[in-house]
Tab-separated table of C-alpha atoms in Angstrom:
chain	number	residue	atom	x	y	z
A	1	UNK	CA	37.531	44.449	-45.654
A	2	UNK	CA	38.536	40.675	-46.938
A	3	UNK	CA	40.784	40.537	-44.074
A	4	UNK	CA	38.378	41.876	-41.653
A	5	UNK	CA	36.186	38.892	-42.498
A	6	UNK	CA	38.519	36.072	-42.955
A	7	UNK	CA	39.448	36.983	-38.930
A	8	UNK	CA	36.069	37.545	-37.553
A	9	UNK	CA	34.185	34.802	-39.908
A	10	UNK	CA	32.345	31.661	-37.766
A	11	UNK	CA	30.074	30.309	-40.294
A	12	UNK	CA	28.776	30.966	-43.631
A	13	UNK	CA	24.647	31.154	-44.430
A	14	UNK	CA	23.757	30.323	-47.958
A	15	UNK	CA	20.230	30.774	-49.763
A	16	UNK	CA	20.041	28.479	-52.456
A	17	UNK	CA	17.034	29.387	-55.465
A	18	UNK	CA	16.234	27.492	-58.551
A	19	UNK	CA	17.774	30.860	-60.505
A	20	UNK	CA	20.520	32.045	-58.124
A	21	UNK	CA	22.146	31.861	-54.891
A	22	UNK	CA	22.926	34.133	-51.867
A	23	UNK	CA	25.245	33.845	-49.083
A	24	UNK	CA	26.294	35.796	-46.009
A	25	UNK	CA	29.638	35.816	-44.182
A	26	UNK	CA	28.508	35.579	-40.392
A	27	UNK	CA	30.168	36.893	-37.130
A	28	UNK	CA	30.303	34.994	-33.893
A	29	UNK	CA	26.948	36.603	-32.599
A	30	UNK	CA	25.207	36.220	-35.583
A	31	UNK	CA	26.242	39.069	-37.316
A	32	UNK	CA	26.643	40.171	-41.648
A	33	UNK	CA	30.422	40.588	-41.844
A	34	UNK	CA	29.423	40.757	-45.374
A	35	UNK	CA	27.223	39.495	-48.355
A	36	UNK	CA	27.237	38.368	-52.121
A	37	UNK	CA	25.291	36.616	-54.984
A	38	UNK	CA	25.184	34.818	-58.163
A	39	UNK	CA	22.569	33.689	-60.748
A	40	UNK	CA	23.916	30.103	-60.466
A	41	UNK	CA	20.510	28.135	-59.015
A	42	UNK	CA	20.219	24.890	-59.095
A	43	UNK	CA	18.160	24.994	-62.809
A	44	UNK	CA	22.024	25.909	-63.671
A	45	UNK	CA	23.962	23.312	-62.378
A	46	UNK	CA	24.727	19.590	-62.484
A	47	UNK	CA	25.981	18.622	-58.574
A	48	UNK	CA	30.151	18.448	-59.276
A	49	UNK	CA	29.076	22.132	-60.117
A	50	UNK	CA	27.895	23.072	-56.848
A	51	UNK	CA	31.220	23.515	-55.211
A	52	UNK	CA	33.043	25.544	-57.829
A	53	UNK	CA	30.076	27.657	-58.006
A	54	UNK	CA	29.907	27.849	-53.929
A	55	UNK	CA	33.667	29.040	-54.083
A	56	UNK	CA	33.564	31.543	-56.571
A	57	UNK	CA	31.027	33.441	-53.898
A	58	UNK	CA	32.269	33.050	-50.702
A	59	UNK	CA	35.871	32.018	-51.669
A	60	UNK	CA	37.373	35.160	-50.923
A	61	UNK	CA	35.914	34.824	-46.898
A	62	UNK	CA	37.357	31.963	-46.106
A	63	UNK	CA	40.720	31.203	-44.330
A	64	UNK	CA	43.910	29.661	-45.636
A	65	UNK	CA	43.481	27.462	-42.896
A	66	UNK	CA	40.625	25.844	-40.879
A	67	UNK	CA	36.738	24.416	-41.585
A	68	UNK	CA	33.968	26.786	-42.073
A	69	UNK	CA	30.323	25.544	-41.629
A	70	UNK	CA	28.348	26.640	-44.307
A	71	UNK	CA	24.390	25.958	-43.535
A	72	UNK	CA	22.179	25.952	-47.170
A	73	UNK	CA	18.823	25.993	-47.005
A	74	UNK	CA	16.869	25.765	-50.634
A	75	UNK	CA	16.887	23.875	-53.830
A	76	UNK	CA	20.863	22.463	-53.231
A	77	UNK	CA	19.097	20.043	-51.197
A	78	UNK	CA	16.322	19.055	-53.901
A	79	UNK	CA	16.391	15.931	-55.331
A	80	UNK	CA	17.749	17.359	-58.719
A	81	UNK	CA	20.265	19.488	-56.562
A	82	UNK	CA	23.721	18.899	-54.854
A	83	UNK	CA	22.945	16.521	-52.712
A	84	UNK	CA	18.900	15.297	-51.658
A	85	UNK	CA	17.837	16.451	-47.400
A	86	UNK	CA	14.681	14.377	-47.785
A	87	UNK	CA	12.103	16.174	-46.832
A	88	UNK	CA	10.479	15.751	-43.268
A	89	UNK	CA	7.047	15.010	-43.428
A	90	UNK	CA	4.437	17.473	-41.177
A	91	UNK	CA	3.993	17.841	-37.804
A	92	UNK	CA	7.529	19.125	-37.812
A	93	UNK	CA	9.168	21.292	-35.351
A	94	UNK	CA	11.139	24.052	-36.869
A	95	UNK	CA	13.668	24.253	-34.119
A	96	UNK	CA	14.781	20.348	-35.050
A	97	UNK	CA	15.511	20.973	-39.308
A	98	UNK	CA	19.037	20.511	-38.136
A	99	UNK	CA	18.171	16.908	-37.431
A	100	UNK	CA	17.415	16.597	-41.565
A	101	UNK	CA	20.586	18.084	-42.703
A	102	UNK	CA	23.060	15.871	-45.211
A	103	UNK	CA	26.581	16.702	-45.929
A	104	UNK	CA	27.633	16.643	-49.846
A	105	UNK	CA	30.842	15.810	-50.437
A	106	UNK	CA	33.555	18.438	-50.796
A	107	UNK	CA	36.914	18.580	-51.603
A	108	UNK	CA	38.057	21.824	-50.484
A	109	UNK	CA	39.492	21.031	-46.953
A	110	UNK	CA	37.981	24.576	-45.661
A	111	UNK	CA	34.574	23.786	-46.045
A	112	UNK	CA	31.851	21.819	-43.911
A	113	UNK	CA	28.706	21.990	-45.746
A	114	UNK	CA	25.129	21.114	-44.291
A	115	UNK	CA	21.952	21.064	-46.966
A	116	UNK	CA	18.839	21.401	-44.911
A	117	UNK	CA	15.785	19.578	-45.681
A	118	UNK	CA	12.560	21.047	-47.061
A	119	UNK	CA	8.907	19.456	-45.808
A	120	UNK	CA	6.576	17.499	-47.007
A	121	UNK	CA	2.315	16.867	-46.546
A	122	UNK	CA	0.619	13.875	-47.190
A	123	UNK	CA	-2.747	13.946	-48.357
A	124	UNK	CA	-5.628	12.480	-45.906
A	125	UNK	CA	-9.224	12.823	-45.215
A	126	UNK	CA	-9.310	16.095	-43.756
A	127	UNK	CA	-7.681	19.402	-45.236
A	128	UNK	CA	-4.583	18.535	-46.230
A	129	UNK	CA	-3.426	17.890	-49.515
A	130	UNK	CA	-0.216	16.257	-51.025
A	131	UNK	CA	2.101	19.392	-50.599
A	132	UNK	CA	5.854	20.357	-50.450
A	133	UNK	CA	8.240	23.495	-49.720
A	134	UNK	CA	12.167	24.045	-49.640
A	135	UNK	CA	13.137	27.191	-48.226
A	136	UNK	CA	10.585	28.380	-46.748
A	137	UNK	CA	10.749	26.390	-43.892
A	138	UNK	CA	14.028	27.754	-42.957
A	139	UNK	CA	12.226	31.606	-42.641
A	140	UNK	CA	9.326	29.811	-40.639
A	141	UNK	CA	12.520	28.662	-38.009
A	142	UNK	CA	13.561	32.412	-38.236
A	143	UNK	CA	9.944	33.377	-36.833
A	144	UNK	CA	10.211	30.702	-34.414
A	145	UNK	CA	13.584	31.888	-33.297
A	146	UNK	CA	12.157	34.675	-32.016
A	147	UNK	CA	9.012	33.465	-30.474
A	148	UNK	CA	9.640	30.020	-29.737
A	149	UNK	CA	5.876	29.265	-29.157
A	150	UNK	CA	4.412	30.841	-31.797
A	151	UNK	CA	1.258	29.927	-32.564
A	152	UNK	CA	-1.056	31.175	-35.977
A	153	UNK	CA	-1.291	31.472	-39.446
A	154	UNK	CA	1.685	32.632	-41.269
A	155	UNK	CA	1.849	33.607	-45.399
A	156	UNK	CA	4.737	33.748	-47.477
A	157	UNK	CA	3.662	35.492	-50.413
A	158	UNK	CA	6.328	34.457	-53.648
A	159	UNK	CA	6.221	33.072	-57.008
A	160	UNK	CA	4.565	30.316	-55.096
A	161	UNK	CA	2.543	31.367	-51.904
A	162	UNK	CA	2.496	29.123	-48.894
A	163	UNK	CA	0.170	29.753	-45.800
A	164	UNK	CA	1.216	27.814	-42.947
A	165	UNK	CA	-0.438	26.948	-39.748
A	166	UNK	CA	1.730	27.209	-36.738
A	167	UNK	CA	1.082	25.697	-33.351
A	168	UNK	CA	3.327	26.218	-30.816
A	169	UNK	CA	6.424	26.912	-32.886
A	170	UNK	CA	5.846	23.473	-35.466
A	171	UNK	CA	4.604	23.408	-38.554
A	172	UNK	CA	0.819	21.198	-38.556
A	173	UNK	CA	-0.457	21.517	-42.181
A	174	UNK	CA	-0.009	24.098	-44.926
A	175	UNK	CA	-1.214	24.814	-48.458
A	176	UNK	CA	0.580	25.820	-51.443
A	177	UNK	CA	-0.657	28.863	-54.389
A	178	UNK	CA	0.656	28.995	-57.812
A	179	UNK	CA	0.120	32.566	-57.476
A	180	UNK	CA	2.602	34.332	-58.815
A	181	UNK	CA	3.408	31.954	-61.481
A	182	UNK	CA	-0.158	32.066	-62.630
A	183	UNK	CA	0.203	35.902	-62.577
A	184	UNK	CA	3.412	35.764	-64.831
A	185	UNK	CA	1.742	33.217	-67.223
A	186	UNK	CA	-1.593	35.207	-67.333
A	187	UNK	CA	0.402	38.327	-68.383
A	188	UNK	CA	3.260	37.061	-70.193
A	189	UNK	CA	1.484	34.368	-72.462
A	190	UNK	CA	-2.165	34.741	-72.603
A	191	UNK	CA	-4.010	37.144	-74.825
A	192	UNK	CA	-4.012	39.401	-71.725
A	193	UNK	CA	-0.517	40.325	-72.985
A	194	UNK	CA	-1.731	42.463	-75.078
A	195	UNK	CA	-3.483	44.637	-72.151
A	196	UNK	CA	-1.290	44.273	-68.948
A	197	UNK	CA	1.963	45.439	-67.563
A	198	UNK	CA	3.536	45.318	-64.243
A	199	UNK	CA	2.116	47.456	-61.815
A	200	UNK	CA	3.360	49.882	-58.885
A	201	UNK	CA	0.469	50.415	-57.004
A	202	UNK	CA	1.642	54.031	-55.789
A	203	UNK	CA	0.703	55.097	-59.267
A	204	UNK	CA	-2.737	56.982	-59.152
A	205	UNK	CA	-5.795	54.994	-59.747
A	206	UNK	CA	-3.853	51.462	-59.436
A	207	UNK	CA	-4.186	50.798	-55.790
A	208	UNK	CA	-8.035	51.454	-56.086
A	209	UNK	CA	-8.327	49.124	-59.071
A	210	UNK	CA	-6.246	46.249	-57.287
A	211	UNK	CA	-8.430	46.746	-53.993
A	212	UNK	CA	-11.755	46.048	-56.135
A	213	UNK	CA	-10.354	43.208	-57.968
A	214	UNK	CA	-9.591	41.510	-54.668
A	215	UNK	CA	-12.756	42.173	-53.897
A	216	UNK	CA	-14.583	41.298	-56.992
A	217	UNK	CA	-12.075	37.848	-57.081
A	218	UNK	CA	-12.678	37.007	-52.825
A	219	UNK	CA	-16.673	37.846	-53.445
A	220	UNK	CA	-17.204	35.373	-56.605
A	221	UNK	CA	-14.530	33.145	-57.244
A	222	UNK	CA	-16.656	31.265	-59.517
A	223	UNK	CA	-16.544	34.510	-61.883
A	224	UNK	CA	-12.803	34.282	-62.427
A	225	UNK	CA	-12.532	33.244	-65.905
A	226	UNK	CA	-15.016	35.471	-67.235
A	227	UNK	CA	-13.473	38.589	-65.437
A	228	UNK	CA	-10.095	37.649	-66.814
A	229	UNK	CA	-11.948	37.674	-70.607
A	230	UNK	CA	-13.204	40.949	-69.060
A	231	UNK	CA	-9.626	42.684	-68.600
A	232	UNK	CA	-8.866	42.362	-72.707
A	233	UNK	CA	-12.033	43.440	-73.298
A	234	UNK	CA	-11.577	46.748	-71.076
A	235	UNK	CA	-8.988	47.250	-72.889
A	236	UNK	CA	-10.439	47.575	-76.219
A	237	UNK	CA	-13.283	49.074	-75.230
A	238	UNK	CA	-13.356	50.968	-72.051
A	239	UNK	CA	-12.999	54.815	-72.079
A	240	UNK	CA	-12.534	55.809	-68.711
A	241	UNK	CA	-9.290	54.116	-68.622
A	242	UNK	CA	-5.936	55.954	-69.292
A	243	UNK	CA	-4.458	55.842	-72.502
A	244	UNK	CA	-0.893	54.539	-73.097
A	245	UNK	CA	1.201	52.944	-70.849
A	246	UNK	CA	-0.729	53.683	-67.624
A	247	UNK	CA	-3.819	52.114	-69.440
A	248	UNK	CA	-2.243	48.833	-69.664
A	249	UNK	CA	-0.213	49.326	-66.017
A	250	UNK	CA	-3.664	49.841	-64.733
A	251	UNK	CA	-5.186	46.815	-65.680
A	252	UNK	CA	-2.225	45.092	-64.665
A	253	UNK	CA	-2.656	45.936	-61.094
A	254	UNK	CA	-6.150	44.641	-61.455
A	255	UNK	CA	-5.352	41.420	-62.634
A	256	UNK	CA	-2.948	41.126	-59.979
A	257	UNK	CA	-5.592	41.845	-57.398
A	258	UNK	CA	-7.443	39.151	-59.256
A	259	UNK	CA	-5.015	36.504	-58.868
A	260	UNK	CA	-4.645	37.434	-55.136
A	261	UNK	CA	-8.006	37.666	-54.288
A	262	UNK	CA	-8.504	34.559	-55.662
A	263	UNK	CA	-5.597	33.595	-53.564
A	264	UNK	CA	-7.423	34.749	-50.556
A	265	UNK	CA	-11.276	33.091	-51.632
A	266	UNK	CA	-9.365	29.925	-51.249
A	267	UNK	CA	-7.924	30.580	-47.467
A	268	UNK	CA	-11.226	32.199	-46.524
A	269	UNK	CA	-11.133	29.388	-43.707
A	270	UNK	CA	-7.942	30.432	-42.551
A	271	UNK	CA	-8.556	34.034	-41.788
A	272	UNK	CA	-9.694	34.957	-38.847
A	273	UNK	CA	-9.403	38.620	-36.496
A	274	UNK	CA	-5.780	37.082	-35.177
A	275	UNK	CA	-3.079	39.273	-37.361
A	276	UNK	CA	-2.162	37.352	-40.381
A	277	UNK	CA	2.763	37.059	-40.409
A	278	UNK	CA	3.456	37.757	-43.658
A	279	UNK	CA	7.120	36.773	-44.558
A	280	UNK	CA	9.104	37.788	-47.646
A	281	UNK	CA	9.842	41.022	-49.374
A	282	UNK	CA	8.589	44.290	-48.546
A	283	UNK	CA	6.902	45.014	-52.098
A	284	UNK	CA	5.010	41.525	-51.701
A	285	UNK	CA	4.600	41.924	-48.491
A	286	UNK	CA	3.001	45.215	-49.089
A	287	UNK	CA	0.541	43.941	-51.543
A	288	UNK	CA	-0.574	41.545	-49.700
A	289	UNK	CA	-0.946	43.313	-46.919
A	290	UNK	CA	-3.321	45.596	-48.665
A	291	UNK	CA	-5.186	43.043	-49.660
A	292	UNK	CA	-6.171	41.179	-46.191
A	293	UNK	CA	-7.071	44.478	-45.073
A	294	UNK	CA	-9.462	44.866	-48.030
A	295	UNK	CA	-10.978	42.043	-46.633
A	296	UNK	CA	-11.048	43.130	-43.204
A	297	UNK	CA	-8.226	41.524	-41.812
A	298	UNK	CA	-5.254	42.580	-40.055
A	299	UNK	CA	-1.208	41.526	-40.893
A	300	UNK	CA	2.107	42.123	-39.469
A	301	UNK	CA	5.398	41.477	-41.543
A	302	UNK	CA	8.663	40.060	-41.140
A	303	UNK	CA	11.659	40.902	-43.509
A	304	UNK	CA	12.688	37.581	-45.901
A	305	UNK	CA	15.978	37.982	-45.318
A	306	UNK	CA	16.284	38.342	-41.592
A	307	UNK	CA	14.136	35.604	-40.929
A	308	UNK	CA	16.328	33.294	-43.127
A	309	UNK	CA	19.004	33.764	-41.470
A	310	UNK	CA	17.632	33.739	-37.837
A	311	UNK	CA	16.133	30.153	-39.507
A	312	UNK	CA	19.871	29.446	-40.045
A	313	UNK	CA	21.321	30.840	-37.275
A	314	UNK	CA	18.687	28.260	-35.235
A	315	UNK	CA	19.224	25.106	-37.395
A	316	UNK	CA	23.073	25.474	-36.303
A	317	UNK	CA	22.600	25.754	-32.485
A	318	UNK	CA	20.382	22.976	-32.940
A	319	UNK	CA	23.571	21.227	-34.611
């Protein structure tokens, strides 16, 4: 199989977190030849460490002989990464990040590395706040790649949820949720730990009690606080709830409805009878997806993965 790829590799597409990295050994057309991964993000690594760490995942793909373009998109191109893509400020067009891209320096002769930028919002007197996202954009240019002109809102559900207005295949204005992280911190170091575990909302009863909390959380935002209060105190004193493990599962599904249908209050603007793109994993994806139609409003979904590297795949013909 090594060999197979050495002969039929073209370029290389790397992903590059804050907590690990994957990359993708690509064909001529486009194509996974293969795939690997490492925890080795950029919160890991000082920038001489980017190379070695680069190496040890896609050494065994490259030629004795030859350069390999290897696109990154993500946190390598931060400030406190490899090298800083400064990011390009909105109205961008996704089909130019190309024009962004830096080159680190590298001493391995086989490689030819481009770090592509992230983008950036000023603040002004309309609805746009000071905002910023690396990554992302590259799975925006995958959507693009496919519809060129697209036009509408577009979510990508994560630790940090962006929504994104699109018109005409660039990127106008978009707006940034802490989410996830405000999930994690809710449920991992509030007094709520106490009452809440993850939750799979296949398991009976949870996908009915994260449907009402989006509801509950879209209807009166201002209630928030109190209903979060309200999830201990369910806990300790509410007998219709399971007992055990699924007690505490439960009311983590609800406080993850919460935190999305707060989420959701906040884009009420946004959301309209047009289908909402969701972009990321299938089990956020999924969630969210559930939610907006709570709400009354449609979605459509495409896979994380394939859009970042169609997003790749575009910023090098754009090369």
């Amino acid at each position: 199989m090594g060999d197979e790829v050495r002969e039929r590799l073209a370029w290389v597409a790397v992903d590059w977190g804050s907590s690990n990295l994957r990359a993708w050994a690509m064909g001529g057309r486009d194509e996974v030849l293969a795939q690997n991964g490492s925890d080795m993000g950029m919160l890991s690594l000082v920038p001489e460490a980017y190379e070695p760490a680069l190496l040890e995942t896609i050494g065994d793909w490259l030629p004795a002989s030859g350069r390999v373009p290897v696109w990154v998109c993500g946190m390598a191109g931060a400030r406190q990464g490899w090298r800083e893509a400064a990011y390009l400020p909105v109205p961008a067009r996704l089909g130019e990040l190309a024009l962004g891209a830096v080159m680190p320096d590298v001493r391995d002769p086989r490689l030819e590395v481009r770090l592509l930028p992230g983008l950036c919002q000023y603040a002004d007197a309309a609805e746009r706040a000071f905002d910023v996202m690396r990554g992302e954009e590259t799975q925006l240019a995958g959507l693009v790649a496919r519809q060129p002109d697209h036009t509408g809102v577009v979510c990508l559900p994560g630790t940090h949820a962006k929504w994104v207005w699109l018109e005409e295949g660039a990127v106008t204005r978009f707006a940034t949720h802490l989410t996830g992280e405000l999930y994690r911190l809710l449920a991992t170091q509030s007094v709520l730990k106490h009452s809440v575990t993850d939750a799979e909302l296949a398991e009976p009863g949870h996908r009915e009690a994260f449907v009402a909390a989006v509801r509950q959380a879209s209807d009166a935002p201002e209630c928030f606080g109190q209903r979060l209060f309200g999830l201990r105190a369910a806990d300790l004193l509410d007998d219709s709830l399971p007992t055990g493990e699924a007690r505490h599962s439960r009311l983590g599904a609800h406080l993850s409805g919460m935190v999305i249908g707060m989420e959701l209050a906040g884009m009420r603007r946004a959301l309209s009878k047009a289908p909402i793109t969701l972009v990321g994993s299938e089990a956020l994806c999924t969630r969210y997806a559930l939610a907006l139609e709570a709400l009354g409003h449609p979605s459509r979904r495409l896979d994380g993965e394939a859009a970042v590297l169609a997003g790749l795949g575009l910023a090098r013909a754009g090369a």
